[in-house]
XYZ file of C-alpha atoms in Angstrom:
671
model
C 133.427 85.598 100.960
C 131.261 87.326 103.561
C 131.527 91.044 104.242
C 132.883 92.496 107.466
C 129.716 94.296 108.480
C 130.016 97.971 109.414
C 128.740 97.815 112.993
C 127.972 101.532 113.283
C 125.589 101.471 110.335
C 124.276 98.020 111.224
C 123.105 99.168 114.657
C 121.514 102.284 113.192
C 119.626 100.215 110.615
C 118.488 97.569 113.106
C 116.727 100.292 115.078
C 114.690 100.902 111.907
C 113.907 97.216 111.406
C 116.486 96.756 108.636
C 118.334 93.539 109.427
C 120.728 91.289 107.521
C 117.853 89.651 105.641
C 117.383 93.007 103.872
C 121.104 93.482 103.264
C 124.425 94.543 104.775
C 127.167 97.110 104.236
C 130.851 96.575 104.914
C 134.297 96.587 103.262
C 133.078 99.490 101.070
C 130.491 97.157 99.543
C 126.717 96.823 99.689
C 124.896 93.499 99.549
C 121.114 93.475 99.067
C 119.600 90.232 100.336
C 121.589 87.296 98.968
C 122.722 89.226 95.905
C 126.260 89.867 94.746
C 128.064 92.642 96.687
C 128.318 95.997 94.897
C 131.418 98.164 95.311
C 130.580 101.665 96.553
C 134.093 103.133 96.592
C 134.199 102.876 92.796
C 130.728 102.249 91.391
C 130.460 100.551 88.022
C 128.518 102.533 85.421
C 126.240 101.183 82.730
C 127.818 100.874 79.294
C 128.585 104.324 77.863
C 129.295 104.836 74.118
C 132.375 106.662 72.874
C 132.322 110.454 72.829
C 132.724 110.833 69.047
C 135.205 113.038 67.167
C 133.353 116.131 65.991
C 132.245 118.649 68.610
C 128.640 118.734 67.384
C 128.478 114.948 67.581
C 130.025 114.982 71.056
C 127.374 117.449 72.262
C 124.575 115.427 70.674
C 125.834 112.194 72.234
C 126.207 113.909 75.603
C 122.573 115.077 75.603
C 121.299 111.719 74.389
C 123.460 109.964 76.974
C 122.038 112.050 79.822
C 118.478 111.446 78.612
C 119.118 107.708 78.307
C 120.686 107.552 81.766
C 117.743 109.425 83.295
C 115.229 107.115 81.619
C 117.242 104.041 82.648
C 117.213 105.290 86.243
C 113.424 105.632 86.163
C 113.092 102.158 84.687
C 115.300 100.659 87.413
C 113.323 102.466 90.119
C 110.018 101.010 88.894
C 111.421 97.544 89.739
C 110.225 95.934 86.490
C 111.469 92.495 87.581
C 109.730 92.825 90.936
C 112.952 93.106 92.931
C 115.026 96.043 94.110
C 117.985 96.307 91.696
C 120.638 98.473 93.347
C 123.164 97.654 90.619
C 120.859 98.930 87.859
C 119.965 102.071 89.818
C 123.576 102.944 90.602
C 124.804 101.950 87.127
C 122.445 104.366 85.385
C 123.302 107.181 87.816
C 127.023 106.620 87.240
C 126.461 106.703 83.473
C 124.827 110.109 83.969
C 127.907 111.209 85.929
C 130.183 110.274 83.014
C 128.035 112.129 80.465
C 127.827 115.109 82.818
C 131.625 115.264 82.988
C 131.876 115.189 79.197
C 129.293 117.961 78.803
C 131.137 120.100 81.337
C 134.369 119.792 79.322
C 132.435 120.891 76.236
C 131.198 123.995 78.088
C 127.570 122.906 77.864
C 126.557 123.362 81.497
C 126.240 127.152 81.595
C 123.072 128.191 83.371
C 122.285 124.818 84.900
C 122.303 124.489 88.711
C 125.688 123.300 89.914
C 124.385 122.185 93.313
C 121.575 119.962 92.048
C 121.022 117.076 89.653
C 117.251 117.606 89.409
C 117.463 119.042 85.886
C 118.970 115.781 84.644
C 115.936 113.754 85.703
C 113.059 116.270 85.491
C 111.824 115.364 81.999
C 112.080 111.622 82.672
C 110.027 112.049 85.865
C 107.408 114.199 84.116
C 106.928 111.539 81.456
C 106.227 108.754 83.954
C 102.694 107.414 83.963
C 100.810 107.808 87.232
C 101.247 104.084 87.848
C 105.012 104.188 87.294
C 105.321 107.344 89.393
C 103.564 105.497 92.225
C 105.980 102.576 91.841
C 109.022 104.852 91.951
C 107.676 106.620 95.036
C 107.137 103.275 96.763
C 110.682 102.216 95.889
C 111.907 105.266 97.795
C 109.916 104.151 100.864
C 111.346 100.615 100.837
C 113.804 99.118 103.317
C 116.214 98.405 100.476
C 116.311 102.064 99.452
C 116.800 103.101 103.081
C 119.745 100.695 103.218
C 121.212 101.905 99.910
C 121.044 105.579 100.848
C 122.405 104.912 104.338
C 125.283 102.853 102.898
C 126.182 105.603 100.410
C 126.165 108.141 103.241
C 128.372 105.930 105.385
C 130.790 105.384 102.485
C 131.144 109.148 102.032
C 131.668 109.519 105.786
C 134.538 107.023 106.048
C 136.119 107.358 102.587
C 137.572 110.716 101.508
C 137.804 109.505 97.894
C 134.210 108.321 97.580
C 133.289 110.678 94.714
C 131.021 108.096 93.090
C 129.135 107.429 96.320
C 128.762 111.167 96.950
C 127.319 111.760 93.464
C 124.940 108.788 93.770
C 123.796 109.898 97.230
C 123.112 113.435 95.971
C 121.302 112.156 92.872
C 119.026 109.869 94.916
C 118.296 112.669 97.383
C 117.407 115.040 94.533
C 115.360 112.369 92.792
C 113.331 111.675 95.911
C 112.520 115.371 96.260
C 111.683 115.571 92.551
C 109.303 112.605 92.770
C 107.488 114.155 95.747
C 107.212 117.477 93.897
C 105.774 115.789 90.788
C 103.235 113.845 92.863
C 102.110 117.072 94.534
C 101.918 118.841 91.161
C 99.647 116.174 89.708
C 97.426 116.069 92.782
C 97.099 119.871 92.826
C 96.396 120.012 89.086
C 93.692 117.369 89.540
C 92.003 119.376 92.315
C 92.150 122.612 90.309
C 90.699 120.934 87.207
C 87.845 119.562 89.302
C 87.164 123.020 90.724
C 87.188 124.558 87.221
C 84.679 121.972 86.003
C 82.336 122.815 88.872
C 82.021 126.532 88.135
C 80.532 128.423 85.198
C 82.014 131.737 86.310
C 84.613 132.760 83.712
C 86.636 134.878 86.160
C 86.754 132.064 88.702
C 87.909 129.691 85.983
C 90.710 132.069 84.989
C 91.745 132.557 88.618
C 91.824 128.818 89.197
C 93.754 128.196 85.994
C 96.366 130.722 87.132
C 96.904 128.571 90.234
C 98.086 125.591 88.176
C 101.521 124.501 89.454
C 104.584 125.092 87.307
C 105.979 121.902 85.842
C 109.168 120.525 87.339
C 110.957 121.069 84.019
C 110.047 124.768 84.171
C 111.067 124.950 87.823
C 114.340 123.019 87.745
C 115.217 123.011 84.049
C 116.011 119.954 81.982
C 118.642 118.645 79.609
C 119.256 121.416 77.069
C 116.966 123.890 78.855
C 118.211 125.664 82.018
C 115.585 126.861 84.525
C 113.560 129.762 83.128
C 114.079 128.797 79.474
C 111.280 129.209 76.972
C 110.063 125.712 76.209
C 109.067 124.970 72.627
C 108.374 121.320 73.403
C 105.019 120.209 74.797
C 105.015 117.267 77.187
C 102.809 114.405 75.978
C 99.647 113.554 77.890
C 100.951 111.273 80.630
C 97.698 109.474 81.317
C 95.740 107.124 79.111
C 92.586 105.188 79.889
C 94.521 102.230 81.316
C 96.517 104.396 83.735
C 95.421 105.259 87.249
C 94.283 108.802 87.996
C 96.092 111.432 90.034
C 93.681 110.714 92.899
C 94.656 107.027 92.882
C 98.290 108.114 92.789
C 97.812 110.375 95.805
C 96.128 107.587 97.771
C 99.055 105.235 97.175
C 101.617 107.908 97.977
C 99.923 108.945 101.227
C 99.694 105.348 102.443
C 103.227 104.542 101.271
C 104.568 107.435 103.293
C 102.601 106.706 106.469
C 103.234 102.947 106.394
C 106.979 103.478 105.838
C 107.088 105.755 108.878
C 105.094 103.269 110.912
C 107.301 100.396 109.784
C 110.430 102.202 110.969
C 108.882 103.490 114.214
C 107.411 100.109 115.170
C 110.536 98.087 114.421
C 111.906 97.991 118.011
C 108.443 97.154 119.384
C 107.905 94.322 116.884
C 111.364 92.879 117.556
C 110.538 92.912 121.269
C 107.194 91.180 120.617
C 108.978 88.363 118.783
C 111.505 88.035 121.601
C 108.752 88.019 124.252
C 106.993 85.225 122.369
C 110.252 83.238 122.050
C 109.877 83.122 118.274
C 113.479 82.404 117.346
C 115.159 82.622 113.964
C 112.424 84.647 112.266
C 112.395 88.367 111.533
C 109.483 90.716 110.922
C 110.799 91.161 107.372
C 110.477 87.425 106.731
C 106.945 87.449 108.147
C 106.090 90.335 105.828
C 107.639 88.434 102.920
C 105.046 85.679 103.424
C 102.413 88.278 102.548
C 104.456 89.969 99.818
C 105.123 86.636 98.075
C 101.502 85.467 98.189
C 99.318 85.474 95.100
C 96.984 88.431 94.701
C 93.629 86.897 93.818
C 90.070 87.942 93.065
C 87.236 85.479 93.620
C 84.060 85.553 91.530
C 81.133 83.148 91.072
C 81.430 80.886 88.041
C 78.342 82.380 86.359
C 79.917 85.860 86.514
C 82.951 84.557 84.632
C 80.780 83.731 81.621
C 78.740 86.959 81.586
C 78.827 89.050 78.415
C 80.133 92.023 80.395
C 83.035 90.178 82.056
C 86.578 89.220 81.141
C 86.025 86.266 78.796
C 84.054 88.452 76.401
C 85.973 91.694 77.029
C 89.631 90.854 77.768
C 90.879 94.309 76.766
C 88.389 96.299 78.830
C 88.975 97.121 82.477
C 87.079 95.104 85.077
C 84.194 97.179 86.422
C 83.903 97.905 90.143
C 80.594 97.979 91.999
C 80.117 101.734 91.408
C 80.653 101.383 87.655
C 78.297 98.404 87.513
C 75.657 100.411 89.366
C 76.167 103.422 87.091
C 75.668 101.226 84.014
C 72.612 99.476 85.449
C 74.371 96.125 85.794
C 74.265 95.734 89.582
C 71.417 94.550 91.763
C 72.873 96.334 94.797
C 70.487 98.856 96.356
C 71.086 102.595 96.412
C 71.379 102.327 100.200
C 74.170 99.742 99.902
C 76.034 101.958 97.418
C 75.716 104.906 99.828
C 77.098 102.752 102.639
C 79.999 101.563 100.477
C 80.677 105.179 99.476
C 80.852 106.270 103.118
C 83.044 103.320 104.100
C 85.520 103.994 101.284
C 85.710 107.710 102.038
C 86.473 106.969 105.698
C 89.208 104.511 104.720
C 90.490 106.682 101.858
C 89.979 110.317 102.941
C 91.635 111.395 99.672
C 88.287 110.553 98.031
C 86.316 112.990 100.181
C 85.744 116.442 98.723
C 86.752 115.202 95.273
C 84.358 114.701 92.353
C 85.046 110.990 92.069
C 84.875 109.187 88.779
C 83.502 105.682 89.523
C 86.596 104.296 87.761
C 88.732 105.780 90.561
C 87.179 103.413 93.098
C 89.211 100.343 94.067
C 88.567 96.778 92.993
C 88.894 94.352 95.907
C 91.023 91.224 96.112
C 93.065 89.403 98.753
C 96.511 87.927 99.314
C 96.341 84.152 99.094
C 98.647 83.486 102.052
C 96.891 80.146 102.564
C 97.871 79.131 99.001
C 94.377 77.806 98.371
C 93.808 76.661 94.805
C 90.394 78.310 94.804
C 91.764 81.688 95.899
C 92.112 83.691 99.085
C 88.402 84.155 99.850
C 86.757 81.211 98.111
C 83.276 80.741 99.535
C 79.622 81.045 98.645
C 79.571 84.847 98.917
C 82.555 85.663 96.728
C 82.672 82.598 94.481
C 85.159 79.824 93.771
C 86.610 81.006 90.452
C 90.114 82.260 91.218
C 91.565 85.113 89.142
C 95.296 85.419 89.843
C 96.723 88.869 89.112
C 100.283 89.578 88.021
C 102.727 90.529 90.756
C 103.156 94.103 89.497
C 99.506 94.813 90.386
C 100.509 94.500 94.054
C 102.557 97.689 93.611
C 99.375 99.698 93.002
C 97.422 98.102 95.807
C 96.865 98.996 99.425
C 96.337 96.304 102.048
C 94.464 95.831 105.315
C 94.398 92.907 107.728
C 90.649 92.457 107.317
C 87.646 93.411 105.194
C 87.335 97.212 104.893
C 83.685 96.925 105.909
C 84.704 95.430 109.256
C 88.318 96.578 109.795
C 87.765 100.330 110.422
C 88.483 101.344 114.009
C 86.004 103.361 116.044
C 86.315 106.654 117.886
C 83.511 107.074 120.392
C 83.355 110.093 122.672
C 80.974 112.915 123.568
C 81.817 114.831 120.406
C 81.224 111.942 117.959
C 77.994 111.065 119.782
C 76.790 114.649 119.502
C 77.578 114.629 115.782
C 75.575 111.430 115.327
C 72.460 112.838 116.970
C 72.742 116.096 115.011
C 72.985 114.283 111.676
C 70.091 111.896 112.289
C 67.602 114.254 110.607
C 69.429 114.313 107.288
C 70.459 110.672 107.298
C 67.401 109.251 105.559
C 65.983 107.436 108.589
C 62.362 108.199 109.398
C 61.494 111.115 111.733
C 60.037 108.554 114.168
C 63.318 106.615 114.327
C 65.336 109.814 114.747
C 63.056 111.006 117.547
C 63.229 107.698 119.429
C 67.014 107.480 119.167
C 67.362 111.026 120.525
C 64.930 110.557 123.402
C 67.041 109.882 126.538
C 64.073 108.104 128.116
C 63.507 105.651 125.255
C 64.725 102.086 125.651
C 66.281 102.229 122.172
C 68.370 105.267 123.173
C 69.494 103.559 126.383
C 70.498 100.396 124.570
C 72.338 102.385 121.907
C 74.231 104.471 124.473
C 75.117 101.322 126.396
C 76.581 99.741 123.275
C 78.612 102.870 122.489
C 79.977 103.039 126.033
C 81.078 99.414 125.855
C 82.768 99.985 122.504
C 84.503 103.101 123.825
C 86.225 100.980 126.480
C 87.573 98.557 123.860
C 90.550 100.053 122.027
C 90.209 97.353 119.360
C 86.533 98.003 118.621
C 85.694 98.212 114.935
C 82.763 98.392 112.540
C 81.927 94.725 113.030
C 79.706 96.144 115.786
C 77.715 97.931 113.072
C 76.914 94.901 110.908
C 73.338 96.054 111.128
C 72.159 99.465 112.229
C 68.817 98.503 113.741
C 70.118 95.741 115.965
C 72.425 98.211 117.664
C 69.333 100.043 118.877
C 66.802 97.247 119.216
C 64.618 98.798 116.513
C 63.101 96.565 113.863
C 63.916 98.571 110.732
C 63.423 97.869 107.057
C 66.548 96.876 105.131
C 66.695 100.287 103.460
C 66.386 102.243 106.710
C 68.794 99.907 108.466
C 71.397 100.555 105.775
C 70.916 104.324 106.097
C 71.391 104.141 109.854
C 74.502 102.020 109.394
C 75.859 104.583 106.924
C 75.482 107.301 109.553
C 77.203 105.121 112.162
C 80.177 104.740 109.814
C 80.229 108.449 109.033
C 80.240 109.530 112.675
C 82.220 106.890 114.536
C 84.898 105.507 112.182
C 88.356 106.743 113.203
C 90.186 107.285 109.912
C 93.595 107.934 111.469
C 93.532 104.765 113.563
C 92.165 102.733 110.654
C 94.891 103.935 108.298
C 97.532 102.868 110.807
C 96.414 99.288 110.098
C 96.839 99.657 106.334
C 99.932 99.526 104.176
C 101.424 99.268 100.715
C 103.485 96.453 99.205
C 106.932 97.699 100.227
C 105.989 98.117 103.892
C 104.008 94.986 104.759
C 105.954 94.920 108.015
C 103.648 97.644 109.332
C 100.689 95.265 108.909
C 102.266 92.762 111.309
C 101.719 95.269 114.126
C 97.958 94.877 113.923
C 97.996 91.076 114.145
C 97.464 89.260 117.431
C 99.919 86.683 118.785
C 98.198 83.732 117.109
C 98.165 85.222 113.611
C 101.683 86.531 114.136
C 102.755 83.010 115.052
C 101.018 81.700 111.922
C 103.091 84.045 109.754
C 106.278 83.255 111.670
C 105.680 79.526 111.283
C 105.044 79.978 107.549
C 108.257 81.999 107.207
C 110.227 79.238 108.950
C 108.791 76.506 106.737
C 109.396 78.561 103.605
C 113.008 79.248 104.574
C 113.584 75.545 105.177
C 112.172 74.600 101.782
C 108.756 73.554 103.063
C 105.244 74.805 102.416
C 105.007 78.495 103.288
C 101.232 78.685 103.638
C 99.901 80.786 106.499
C 96.507 79.963 107.980
C 95.097 83.038 109.697
C 92.536 82.619 112.460
C 88.798 83.068 112.263
C 88.644 83.206 108.479
C 90.707 86.401 108.463
C 92.364 87.385 105.207
C 94.625 90.169 103.981
C 92.396 92.351 101.828
C 93.821 94.213 98.836
C 92.327 97.419 97.501
C 93.535 97.630 93.891
C 93.799 101.156 92.496
C 93.639 101.908 88.797
C 92.147 99.826 85.975
C 92.547 96.048 85.934
C 92.785 95.171 82.241
C 92.466 91.362 81.962
C 94.792 90.892 78.970
C 97.452 93.006 80.702
C 97.042 92.262 84.400
C 95.830 88.649 84.818
C 98.400 85.875 85.274
C 96.010 82.912 85.232
C 92.463 81.820 85.991
C 91.545 78.682 87.949
C 88.105 77.123 87.589
C 87.057 74.102 89.623
C 85.389 71.421 87.499
C 82.645 70.963 90.093
C 81.734 74.644 89.674
C 81.408 74.228 85.916
C 79.339 71.077 86.325
C 76.966 72.845 88.708
C 76.350 75.604 86.142
C 76.335 73.525 82.962
C 74.449 70.314 83.594
C 74.553 68.663 80.151
C 77.703 67.302 78.448
C 77.146 69.622 75.484
C 76.876 72.733 77.671
C 79.986 71.712 79.597
C 82.027 71.211 76.422
C 80.886 74.584 75.071
C 81.981 76.255 78.308
C 85.402 74.584 78.124
C 85.725 75.666 74.486
C 85.018 79.269 75.504
C 87.757 79.112 78.138
C 90.205 77.679 75.589
C 89.338 80.436 73.110
C 90.095 83.049 75.788
C 93.517 81.473 76.356
C 94.284 81.469 72.623
C 93.343 85.138 72.328
C 95.124 86.449 75.427
C 97.799 83.891 76.274
C 96.362 83.732 79.800
C 96.139 80.125 81.009
C 92.749 78.988 82.259
C 93.272 75.952 84.464
C 90.335 73.633 85.012
C 91.121 72.020 88.337
C 89.712 69.123 90.264
C 90.383 70.353 93.757
C 89.622 67.983 96.582
C 89.803 68.670 100.296
C 93.551 68.016 100.508
C 94.449 71.701 100.817
C 91.825 72.186 103.522
C 93.125 69.150 105.399
C 96.679 70.441 105.094
C 95.730 73.911 106.317
C 93.808 72.372 109.231
C 96.880 70.388 110.272
C 99.083 73.486 110.100
C 96.546 75.573 112.009
C 96.239 72.939 114.717
C 100.018 72.596 115.052
C 100.495 76.344 115.430
C 97.570 76.662 117.848
C 98.970 73.795 119.934
C 102.323 75.557 120.150
C 100.924 79.051 120.674
C 100.841 78.686 124.441
C 104.649 78.644 124.273
C 104.721 81.745 122.061
C 102.492 84.273 123.794
C 103.705 87.780 124.560
C 103.051 87.536 128.296
C 104.269 91.077 128.938
C 101.669 92.452 126.512
C 99.003 90.147 127.956
C 99.719 91.403 131.476
C 99.560 95.009 130.274
C 96.211 94.369 128.567
C 94.912 92.767 131.765
C 96.050 95.759 133.807
C 94.249 98.115 131.416
C 91.049 96.094 131.765
C 91.330 96.087 135.555
C 91.575 99.881 135.515
C 88.133 100.037 133.901
C 86.694 97.014 135.716
C 84.134 98.980 137.719
C 82.883 100.705 134.583
C 82.681 97.397 132.688
C 80.721 95.771 135.511
C 78.321 98.714 135.535
C 77.794 98.558 131.782
C 77.281 94.806 131.684
C 74.918 94.879 134.665
C 72.902 97.762 133.271
C 70.872 95.781 130.698
C 69.323 93.662 133.462
C 67.650 96.778 134.898
C 65.720 97.672 131.749
C 63.024 95.742 129.920
C 63.917 93.988 126.648
C 63.638 96.220 123.601
C 63.059 93.530 120.979
C 59.354 94.418 121.036
C 60.014 97.946 119.816
C 58.701 97.514 116.289
C 57.204 100.146 114.033
C 55.072 99.885 110.949
C 55.830 102.045 107.931
C 52.790 104.137 108.851
C 54.202 104.782 112.337
C 57.504 105.951 110.873
C 55.796 108.330 108.505
């Protein structure tokens, strides 16, 4: 039996991009997705044991019951099964309500705040790992949570006897505030600890230590301890070596918050884009689900798989990122490349800047396999054809961008950023000769560089692809090392962090990533969503080799985080050329499976998947002419016409100056 949808709430939610595919509210019931409706006028609690007969036993059971309910609420909010479970969340909160009522009758609530439930949950929140705290925070930024809280509010509004809904609404509101407070506490404590480590002055250390934030249990109290109580219990260390750090936590929280806001703000615009393109029967949520449901994969070369330092030999040790490999002398990457990567990451993740970063805090990179390719999302010669598939819960501690973070960052080019670039040339590591030539307004290199910047400034979609090499942007023939240093400075001065972050998201708010896709890639996702809904193949083939990059925060422990590994037989045969070597390699893979339980699948992939993706791509491209947002296209054309004279001037300008390819310098010249 379908619900009679509450039209007032439905309209309000649609304006935030929350449609019936997310869920509906009506007849005093809430339905999430296709799940069973949940009554909100009288909410069912989790199983609660009897009170007991003796007063001391009743008090003990009441305290234990509140603690259990708080912990159950945290567990439900981490979405252990990968899906939003409103029944489990509400059931544990209602169990807390029952225990609270019993404790009140026993006179055990003296001194605790009567207008807040924070004290019930404070200890459970404090004992969350950083990873679980990040998951809970993301749950609060999800569409499903927005729907649940809105439905509870509406139930209270229209039902004078909705005591259960009122308690649940208050508890979720308090919990959200408590989670934010705990995140801020951990981030502040991390910054203060870093500052303490960087000074040898005893007085400064004491002053900094005095700035440590009070714990939320001290601030709001906890079960058995009203606010201001003397605590005899010491909270256990929340973080172990397999947990993410507070800095990783802050990165996820910041992006979760901004992408949730963007998702809600962009909802009307995205709905209009779909309507303008005549894409019927598909919602932005369903398009985002194509990305959410895709495998998260990492591609590596087959020889890396068998290295002594990698996962086959060390299944219980975290995978090392490029900074850790460099630190341990296991990377051939140059110091200049590492400096460039450092700058790029700090522009994309400003939380890293000004913080004494541990190399382990850097992300490991993967991609969402929306194309469902057996060899992984980015299988090619550069990344390798061994596909490591990560478990779905790793997506919850990942951030995502619609392209490679080396090429996705947006640019901000104006007089101020140009001035900064020229000022910083001297300390950038480029030679004095190069710096002098680039500053000289009469040099051909300076003219070419300024011309390029002016062109990029006119393109609102310009990104760091323009800086693939530093020297070519100026016409100077630089060594690889100097070129990399110049490119690092270009990133530092011209990358627009705010604009770049608007094209990044977290798992719960993939809808915000749809905004940055053009019509063709949007149509690819829409077509995939249609096919998936109709029981067909839901692969999405993005244009131009584009992929959805994942930046994975926190340690990736193979035995804990890998779902399966796929190795193409042709890859093995190219590395191990004799039958004996090949059999030994297979035996090593089998031994890994026996030890970890992780399946290693030796595949014999042919070109069928590529042929299938080509057919799908061609079909969507053929139909794209019917699904173009003509209103947006006309607006873009109008914007270009406004700057037509300037564009003509800039494109004509190179013909008036001699070619600069001959501007080459020897190392002696530069010195």
